[in-house]
Coordinates of C-alpha atoms in Angstrom, one line a residue:
M108 CA 99.9 126.0 100.6
L109 CA 102.3 125.0 97.8
P110 CA 101.6 121.7 96.0
S111 CA 103.7 118.8 97.1
I112 CA 106.7 117.6 94.9
T113 CA 104.6 114.6 93.9
G114 CA 101.6 116.9 93.2
Q115 CA 103.7 119.0 90.9
Y116 CA 105.0 115.9 89.1
L117 CA 101.5 114.6 88.6
A118 CA 100.4 117.9 87.1
R119 CA 103.3 117.9 84.6
Y120 CA 102.7 114.2 83.7
Q121 CA 99.0 114.8 83.1
R122 CA 99.9 117.7 80.7
L123 CA 102.1 115.3 78.7
G124 CA 99.0 113.2 77.8
A125 CA 97.5 116.0 75.8
G126 CA 99.7 115.3 72.8
D127 CA 99.8 112.1 70.8
P128 CA 103.6 111.6 70.9
A129 CA 103.6 111.4 74.7
A130 CA 100.2 109.6 75.2
G131 CA 101.9 106.2 75.6
L132 CA 104.2 107.4 78.4
L133 CA 103.9 105.8 81.8
P134 CA 104.3 107.8 85.0
V135 CA 107.1 107.0 87.5
T136 CA 106.8 106.5 91.2
G137 CA 108.6 108.6 93.8
A138 CA 111.2 105.8 94.2
Q139 CA 111.8 105.7 90.4
R140 CA 112.1 109.5 90.3
R141 CA 114.8 109.3 93.0
F142 CA 116.8 106.5 91.2
L143 CA 116.7 108.6 88.0
L144 CA 117.8 111.7 89.8
V145 CA 120.7 109.9 91.5
R146 CA 121.7 108.5 88.1
A147 CA 121.6 111.9 86.5
L148 CA 123.8 113.4 89.3
D149 CA 126.3 110.6 89.2
P150 CA 129.5 111.7 87.4
A151 CA 129.7 108.3 85.7
G152 CA 126.0 108.1 85.0
R153 CA 125.8 104.8 86.9
A154 CA 122.4 103.1 87.2
D155 CA 121.4 101.3 90.4
I156 CA 121.0 97.6 89.4
V157 CA 119.7 94.5 91.2
P158 CA 121.5 91.3 90.1
M159 CA 120.6 87.8 91.1
F160 CA 123.2 85.1 90.4
F161 CA 122.4 81.4 90.0
A162 CA 124.8 78.5 89.5
F163 CA 123.6 75.6 87.3
P164 CA 125.4 72.4 86.2
R165 CA 127.3 73.1 83.0
G166 CA 125.1 72.7 79.9
T167 CA 121.8 73.2 81.8
V168 CA 120.8 76.5 80.3
D169 CA 118.9 76.3 77.0
E170 CA 119.7 79.8 75.8
A171 CA 116.9 80.3 73.2
R172 CA 114.3 78.9 75.6
L173 CA 115.5 81.1 78.4
R174 CA 115.5 84.2 76.3
A175 CA 112.0 83.4 75.1
A176 CA 110.8 83.0 78.7
A177 CA 112.4 86.3 79.7
N178 CA 110.7 88.0 76.8
H179 CA 107.4 86.5 77.8
L180 CA 107.9 88.2 81.2
A181 CA 108.8 91.5 79.6
A182 CA 105.7 91.3 77.3
R183 CA 103.5 90.7 80.3
H184 CA 105.0 93.2 82.7
P185 CA 105.3 96.7 81.2
V186 CA 108.0 97.9 83.7
L187 CA 110.3 95.1 82.4
R188 CA 110.3 96.5 78.8
S189 CA 110.0 100.3 79.5
R190 CA 113.0 102.7 79.3
P191 CA 113.3 105.9 81.3
C192 CA 113.0 109.1 79.4
V193 CA 112.5 112.8 80.1
V194 CA 109.9 114.7 78.1
R195 CA 109.6 118.4 78.5
G196 CA 111.5 118.1 81.8
T197 CA 109.2 115.4 83.1
P198 CA 110.6 111.9 83.8
A199 CA 108.5 109.0 82.5
L200 CA 108.8 105.5 81.2
R201 CA 108.4 104.7 77.5
P202 CA 107.1 101.1 76.8
E203 CA 108.9 99.3 74.0
P204 CA 108.6 95.8 72.5
A205 CA 110.0 93.0 74.6
D206 CA 113.7 92.5 73.7
V207 CA 115.6 91.0 76.6
P208 CA 119.3 90.4 75.7
L209 CA 121.2 87.3 76.8
E210 CA 124.9 88.1 76.7
H211 CA 127.8 85.6 76.9
V212 CA 130.4 86.9 79.3
D213 CA 133.9 86.2 78.1
R214 CA 136.6 85.8 80.7
A215 CA 139.9 87.5 80.5
P216 CA 143.1 85.4 80.9
G217 CA 143.3 84.2 84.5
E218 CA 139.8 85.6 85.3
G219 CA 137.1 83.5 86.9
A220 CA 133.4 83.6 86.1
E221 CA 132.5 85.7 89.1
D222 CA 135.2 88.3 88.3
A223 CA 134.0 88.4 84.6
L224 CA 130.4 89.0 85.7
R225 CA 131.5 91.6 88.2
R226 CA 133.5 93.4 85.5
T227 CA 130.7 93.2 83.0
L228 CA 128.1 94.6 85.4
A229 CA 130.4 97.5 86.4
G230 CA 130.0 98.7 82.7
W231 CA 126.2 98.4 82.6
P232 CA 124.9 100.9 80.0
A233 CA 122.1 102.8 81.6
D234 CA 120.2 103.3 78.4
G235 CA 119.6 99.7 77.7
P236 CA 116.6 97.3 78.5
P237 CA 115.8 97.2 82.2
L238 CA 116.0 93.3 82.3
R239 CA 119.1 91.6 81.0
L240 CA 120.6 88.1 81.2
F241 CA 124.3 87.2 81.4
L242 CA 125.8 83.7 81.2
A243 CA 129.4 82.9 82.2
D244 CA 131.2 79.6 82.4
G245 CA 134.0 78.8 84.7
G246 CA 136.3 77.4 82.0
P247 CA 136.6 74.1 80.1
H248 CA 137.0 72.1 83.2
A249 CA 134.4 73.8 85.4
E250 CA 131.3 71.8 86.4
E251 CA 129.0 74.9 86.7
E252 CA 128.0 77.9 84.7
L253 CA 126.7 81.2 86.3
L254 CA 123.5 82.9 85.1
A255 CA 122.9 86.5 86.1
V256 CA 119.4 87.9 86.0
V257 CA 119.9 91.6 86.3
L258 CA 117.4 94.4 86.6
D259 CA 117.6 98.2 86.7
H260 CA 116.3 99.2 90.1
T261 CA 113.7 101.4 88.5
A262 CA 112.0 98.2 87.3
C263 CA 111.8 96.3 90.5
D264 CA 111.6 96.3 94.3
G265 CA 112.1 93.5 96.8
Q266 CA 108.5 92.4 96.4
S267 CA 109.0 91.9 92.7
L268 CA 112.1 89.7 92.8
A269 CA 110.6 86.5 94.0
R270 CA 107.8 86.7 91.4
I271 CA 110.3 87.4 88.6
V272 CA 112.3 84.3 89.6
E273 CA 109.1 82.1 89.9
E274 CA 107.5 83.4 86.6
L275 CA 110.8 83.1 84.7
G276 CA 111.0 79.4 85.7
D277 CA 107.3 78.8 84.9
A278 CA 107.7 80.4 81.4
Y279 CA 110.8 78.3 80.8
R280 CA 109.1 75.1 81.8
A281 CA 106.1 75.9 79.6
R282 CA 108.2 77.1 76.7
L283 CA 106.4 80.4 76.6
G284 CA 107.5 83.4 74.5
P285 CA 106.2 86.9 74.0
D286 CA 103.7 85.7 71.5
A287 CA 101.9 83.7 74.2
L288 CA 100.4 87.0 75.4
S289 CA 97.4 88.2 73.4
P290 CA 97.0 91.9 72.6
A291 CA 94.1 92.2 74.9
E292 CA 96.1 90.7 77.8
A293 CA 99.0 93.0 77.1
A294 CA 96.6 96.0 77.1
A295 CA 95.1 94.9 80.4
E296 CA 98.5 94.5 82.0
L297 CA 99.5 98.0 80.8
A298 CA 96.4 99.6 82.2
A299 CA 96.8 97.8 85.5
Y300 CA 100.4 99.0 85.8
R301 CA 99.5 102.6 85.0
D302 CA 96.6 102.5 87.5
A303 CA 98.9 101.1 90.2
V304 CA 101.5 103.9 89.7
L305 CA 98.8 106.6 89.7
R306 CA 97.4 105.2 92.9
Q307 CA 100.9 105.2 94.4
L308 CA 101.4 108.8 93.4
D309 CA 98.1 109.8 94.8
A310 CA 99.1 108.1 98.1
E311 CA 102.5 109.8 98.1
D312 CA 100.8 113.2 97.4
R313 CA 98.4 112.7 100.4
A314 CA 101.3 111.5 102.6
A315 CA 103.1 114.8 102.1
S316 CA 100.6 116.5 104.5
P317 CA 101.6 119.4 106.6
R318 CA 101.3 117.3 109.7
A319 CA 103.7 114.6 108.3
L320 CA 106.2 117.2 107.1
T321 CA 106.2 118.8 110.5
Y322 CA 106.9 115.4 112.1
W323 CA 109.8 114.7 109.8
G324 CA 111.2 118.2 110.1
E325 CA 111.4 117.8 113.9
R326 CA 112.5 114.1 113.7
L327 CA 115.4 114.9 111.5
R328 CA 116.3 118.4 112.7
T329 CA 119.7 117.3 114.1
V330 CA 120.6 115.0 111.2
H331 CA 123.7 115.9 109.3
E332 CA 125.7 113.5 107.1
Q333 CA 129.2 113.0 108.2
A334 CA 132.2 114.4 106.3
P335 CA 134.0 111.9 104.2
L336 CA 136.5 109.9 106.2
P337 CA 140.0 109.0 105.1
G338 CA 139.6 106.1 102.7
S339 CA 142.0 103.2 102.5
R340 CA 144.5 103.2 99.6
R341 CA 143.8 100.4 97.3
T342 CA 145.4 99.1 94.2
S343 CA 143.7 98.8 90.9
A344 CA 143.4 95.0 91.5
E345 CA 141.2 95.4 94.5
L346 CA 137.5 95.8 94.6
P347 CA 135.9 99.3 95.1
T348 CA 134.0 97.9 98.1
G349 CA 135.0 95.8 101.1
A350 CA 132.7 93.2 102.6
V351 CA 132.3 91.0 105.7
E352 CA 129.6 88.7 106.7
L353 CA 128.5 86.5 109.6
R354 CA 125.8 83.8 110.2
L355 CA 124.0 83.8 113.5
P356 CA 121.4 81.5 115.0
S357 CA 118.1 83.2 114.4
P358 CA 115.7 83.5 117.4
A359 CA 112.1 82.4 117.0
G360 CA 110.4 85.0 114.9
G361 CA 113.7 86.6 113.8
V362 CA 115.4 89.7 115.1
P363 CA 113.0 92.6 115.5
F364 CA 113.6 95.4 113.0
P365 CA 114.2 98.1 115.7
A366 CA 117.0 95.9 117.0
L367 CA 118.6 95.9 113.6
L368 CA 118.3 99.7 113.5
D369 CA 120.0 100.0 116.8
A370 CA 122.8 97.7 115.5
C371 CA 123.2 100.1 112.6
R372 CA 123.4 102.9 115.1
A373 CA 126.3 101.1 116.8
A374 CA 128.1 100.7 113.5
A375 CA 127.6 104.4 112.7
G376 CA 129.0 105.3 116.1
A377 CA 132.1 103.1 115.5
L378 CA 132.6 104.8 112.1
F379 CA 131.7 108.4 112.8
G380 CA 132.2 108.8 116.5
T381 CA 129.7 109.2 119.3
G382 CA 127.6 112.3 119.2
P383 CA 126.5 112.8 115.6
V384 CA 123.1 111.9 114.3
A385 CA 123.7 109.9 111.2
P386 CA 120.9 109.4 108.6
V387 CA 120.4 105.6 107.9
G388 CA 117.9 104.7 105.2
Y389 CA 115.9 101.6 104.7
P390 CA 113.3 100.6 102.1
W391 CA 109.7 100.2 103.1
G392 CA 106.3 99.9 101.4
G393 CA 104.3 97.9 99.0
R394 CA 101.5 98.2 96.5
P395 CA 99.0 101.0 97.0
A396 CA 95.5 100.1 98.2
G397 CA 93.2 98.8 95.5
A398 CA 96.0 98.2 93.0
E399 CA 96.7 95.0 91.1
P400 CA 99.8 93.2 92.3
V401 CA 101.9 94.4 89.4
L402 CA 105.7 94.2 89.2
G403 CA 107.5 97.5 89.6
C404 CA 109.3 99.8 92.0
F405 CA 106.9 101.0 94.7
L406 CA 109.2 101.2 97.7
N407 CA 110.0 104.4 99.7
T408 CA 113.3 105.1 101.5
V409 CA 112.5 105.9 105.2
V410 CA 115.2 107.7 107.2
F411 CA 116.2 106.6 110.7
P412 CA 118.1 109.3 112.6
A413 CA 120.8 107.1 114.2
D414 CA 121.9 109.2 117.2
T415 CA 125.3 107.7 118.0
G416 CA 125.6 109.6 121.2
S417 CA 122.8 107.6 122.9
A418 CA 122.0 103.9 123.4
P419 CA 118.3 103.9 124.1
A420 CA 116.4 101.0 125.5
P421 CA 115.0 98.7 122.8
E422 CA 111.4 99.8 123.5
V423 CA 112.4 103.4 122.9
T424 CA 113.7 102.7 119.4
A425 CA 110.6 100.4 118.8
T426 CA 108.3 103.2 119.7
D427 CA 110.1 105.8 117.6
W428 CA 110.1 103.3 114.7
W429 CA 106.4 102.7 114.9
D430 CA 105.8 106.5 114.9
D431 CA 108.0 106.7 111.7
L432 CA 106.0 103.9 110.0
D433 CA 102.8 105.9 110.5
R434 CA 104.4 108.4 108.1
A435 CA 106.5 106.0 106.0
D436 CA 104.7 106.9 102.8
T437 CA 106.0 110.5 102.8
P438 CA 108.3 110.5 99.8
F439 CA 112.0 110.8 100.4
D440 CA 112.4 114.1 98.6
E441 CA 109.6 115.6 100.7
V442 CA 111.3 114.3 103.9
V443 CA 114.6 115.9 102.9
R444 CA 112.9 119.2 102.2
A445 CA 111.1 119.1 105.5
A446 CA 114.3 118.3 107.4
R447 CA 116.0 121.3 105.9
A448 CA 113.0 123.5 106.6
G449 CA 113.3 122.3 110.2
G450 CA 116.8 123.5 110.5
S451 CA 118.9 120.6 109.4
A452 CA 121.9 121.1 107.1
W453 CA 121.4 117.6 105.7
S454 CA 121.8 117.4 101.9
G455 CA 119.9 114.1 101.5
R456 CA 122.9 111.9 101.4
L457 CA 122.6 108.8 103.5
D458 CA 125.4 107.6 105.8
G459 CA 124.2 104.0 105.9
L460 CA 121.6 101.7 104.3
L461 CA 119.8 98.7 105.8
T462 CA 117.8 96.1 103.9
V463 CA 116.1 93.1 105.4
D464 CA 115.0 90.0 103.5
D465 CA 113.0 86.9 104.5
A466 CA 114.7 83.9 103.1
R467 CA 111.7 81.7 104.0
N468 CA 109.8 83.2 101.0
R469 CA 112.5 82.8 98.5
T470 CA 112.3 80.1 95.9
P471 CA 115.2 79.0 93.6
L472 CA 115.2 79.6 89.9
R473 CA 114.2 76.4 88.2
L474 CA 115.1 75.8 84.6
G475 CA 113.3 72.7 83.5
G476 CA 113.9 70.1 86.2
T477 CA 117.0 71.8 87.6
A478 CA 117.0 74.2 90.5
G479 CA 119.8 76.8 90.4
R480 CA 121.9 77.5 93.5
E481 CA 121.8 81.2 94.3
V482 CA 125.2 82.7 94.9
H483 CA 126.4 86.1 95.9
I484 CA 128.9 88.1 93.9
G485 CA 130.0 91.2 95.7
G486 CA 132.3 94.1 94.8
R487 CA 129.7 96.5 93.3
Q488 CA 129.8 100.1 94.4
V489 CA 127.3 101.3 97.0
R490 CA 125.5 104.6 97.3
A491 CA 126.4 105.1 101.0
P492 CA 129.6 104.8 103.1
F493 CA 128.2 101.5 104.4
A494 CA 125.3 99.2 103.7
V495 CA 124.0 96.3 105.8
S496 CA 121.8 93.5 104.6
A497 CA 120.1 91.1 107.0
T498 CA 118.6 87.9 105.6
Q499 CA 116.3 86.2 108.1
G500 CA 115.5 82.5 108.0
P501 CA 116.7 79.5 109.9
E502 CA 119.8 81.6 110.4
L503 CA 120.4 85.4 110.5
H504 CA 122.8 86.1 107.7
L505 CA 124.4 89.6 108.2
R506 CA 126.5 91.2 105.5
M507 CA 128.1 94.6 105.5
V508 CA 129.7 96.3 102.6
W509 CA 131.5 99.6 102.5
D510 CA 132.9 102.1 100.0
R511 CA 136.7 101.9 100.2
S512 CA 137.0 105.4 98.8
V513 CA 135.3 106.6 102.0
L514 CA 136.0 104.1 104.7
D515 CA 139.1 102.3 105.8
D516 CA 138.9 98.5 105.9
A517 CA 140.0 98.2 109.5
A518 CA 137.5 100.8 110.6
A519 CA 134.7 99.2 108.7
E520 CA 135.5 95.8 110.2
D521 CA 135.4 97.3 113.7
A522 CA 132.0 98.8 112.9
F523 CA 130.7 95.4 111.8
A524 CA 131.9 93.9 115.1
A525 CA 130.1 96.7 116.9
L526 CA 127.0 96.0 114.9
C527 CA 127.0 92.3 115.7
A528 CA 127.7 93.0 119.4
A529 CA 124.7 95.3 119.6
L530 CA 122.2 92.5 118.5
P531 CA 120.0 90.9 121.2
A532 CA 121.8 88.4 123.3
E533 CA 119.6 85.6 122.2
A534 CA 121.2 85.7 118.8
P535 CA 124.9 84.8 119.7
A536 CA 127.5 84.3 117.1
H537 CA 128.7 80.8 116.3

């Protein structure tokens, strides 16, 4: 049997360690490999970034103190100060000294702080540090300033974000900088990170078993991404993505994940017509067994075949989803290869994305004694025709964004209405 894609990567990475110049390189997880591949294939070389925006009363942010705190985090967590590289055809991370930039964002005439931040992030250079800070004020009469804490997605997953916010606030309060970490502590953190990634790669290699690949080959045999739809014409002043959102009363325990998948199925049906089987991806996973709880990117993209020609009972989707989760560690690239071997013409492009967040575990960024108010700034391009985020807490906050070069605004809004209508009846709109 041929070695898995992950097994082949591990063999190449281990060969890099034979020479001194490459001995300091860190391996990359399957998710990091995918992000780097997508970036390499993007005509504009765009990186996938994860921004968090916080509004503070004007004058709150002590910039030197904040930058020192961010550099303390980068010194402690290797993934926050490592840059992607390719050595002899093998992707890896190269650790560097902590150097987190804090950039003042200047507003163009008539431009607000949110617009200025959106414009700045659209020009994110992919070859810079993975963690960066941006500060924008709303003008001489504004009462607030906006702080953006932005990460390259190769450096974080959903499990990392809450810790980054908490530890950044803690380091700011304690006035810590990179020198607060001893060389022995830094070496231990580096070893723990490398161990966690190697454990992850070992788990991914084992998850690409013949039985798992046979399962995914049959599960996705009929999947085929839809042809691009007529996009809406937009002027240069409009955003590349459209967005719509809704807040619903959240039932006790939240909306079950399979119900959200079925809601995405309804949205895909409204967009692409009934009958196709659209691939909808969602992130899943955590740290591998036995690993330290390091920061990093350890998620995997699991594919849900959204058969828009059927409306199965909730328990059917739930059963299928549980079967998928038994094989959720199979790396995405292996799943694509298995689907194509099973007869699918799927290229690996996703028609939709679903992310779910638990707001009950989210803490605000605190700078000194002031808690920032988290705000959302949309308009960034997405890697699929549509993407849905569901934030569960006292309310269910649903948000859908779409690529306006692929989908018409009216069609996307109809799809969002179909998505909301497909949710369980105990979560009515208000």
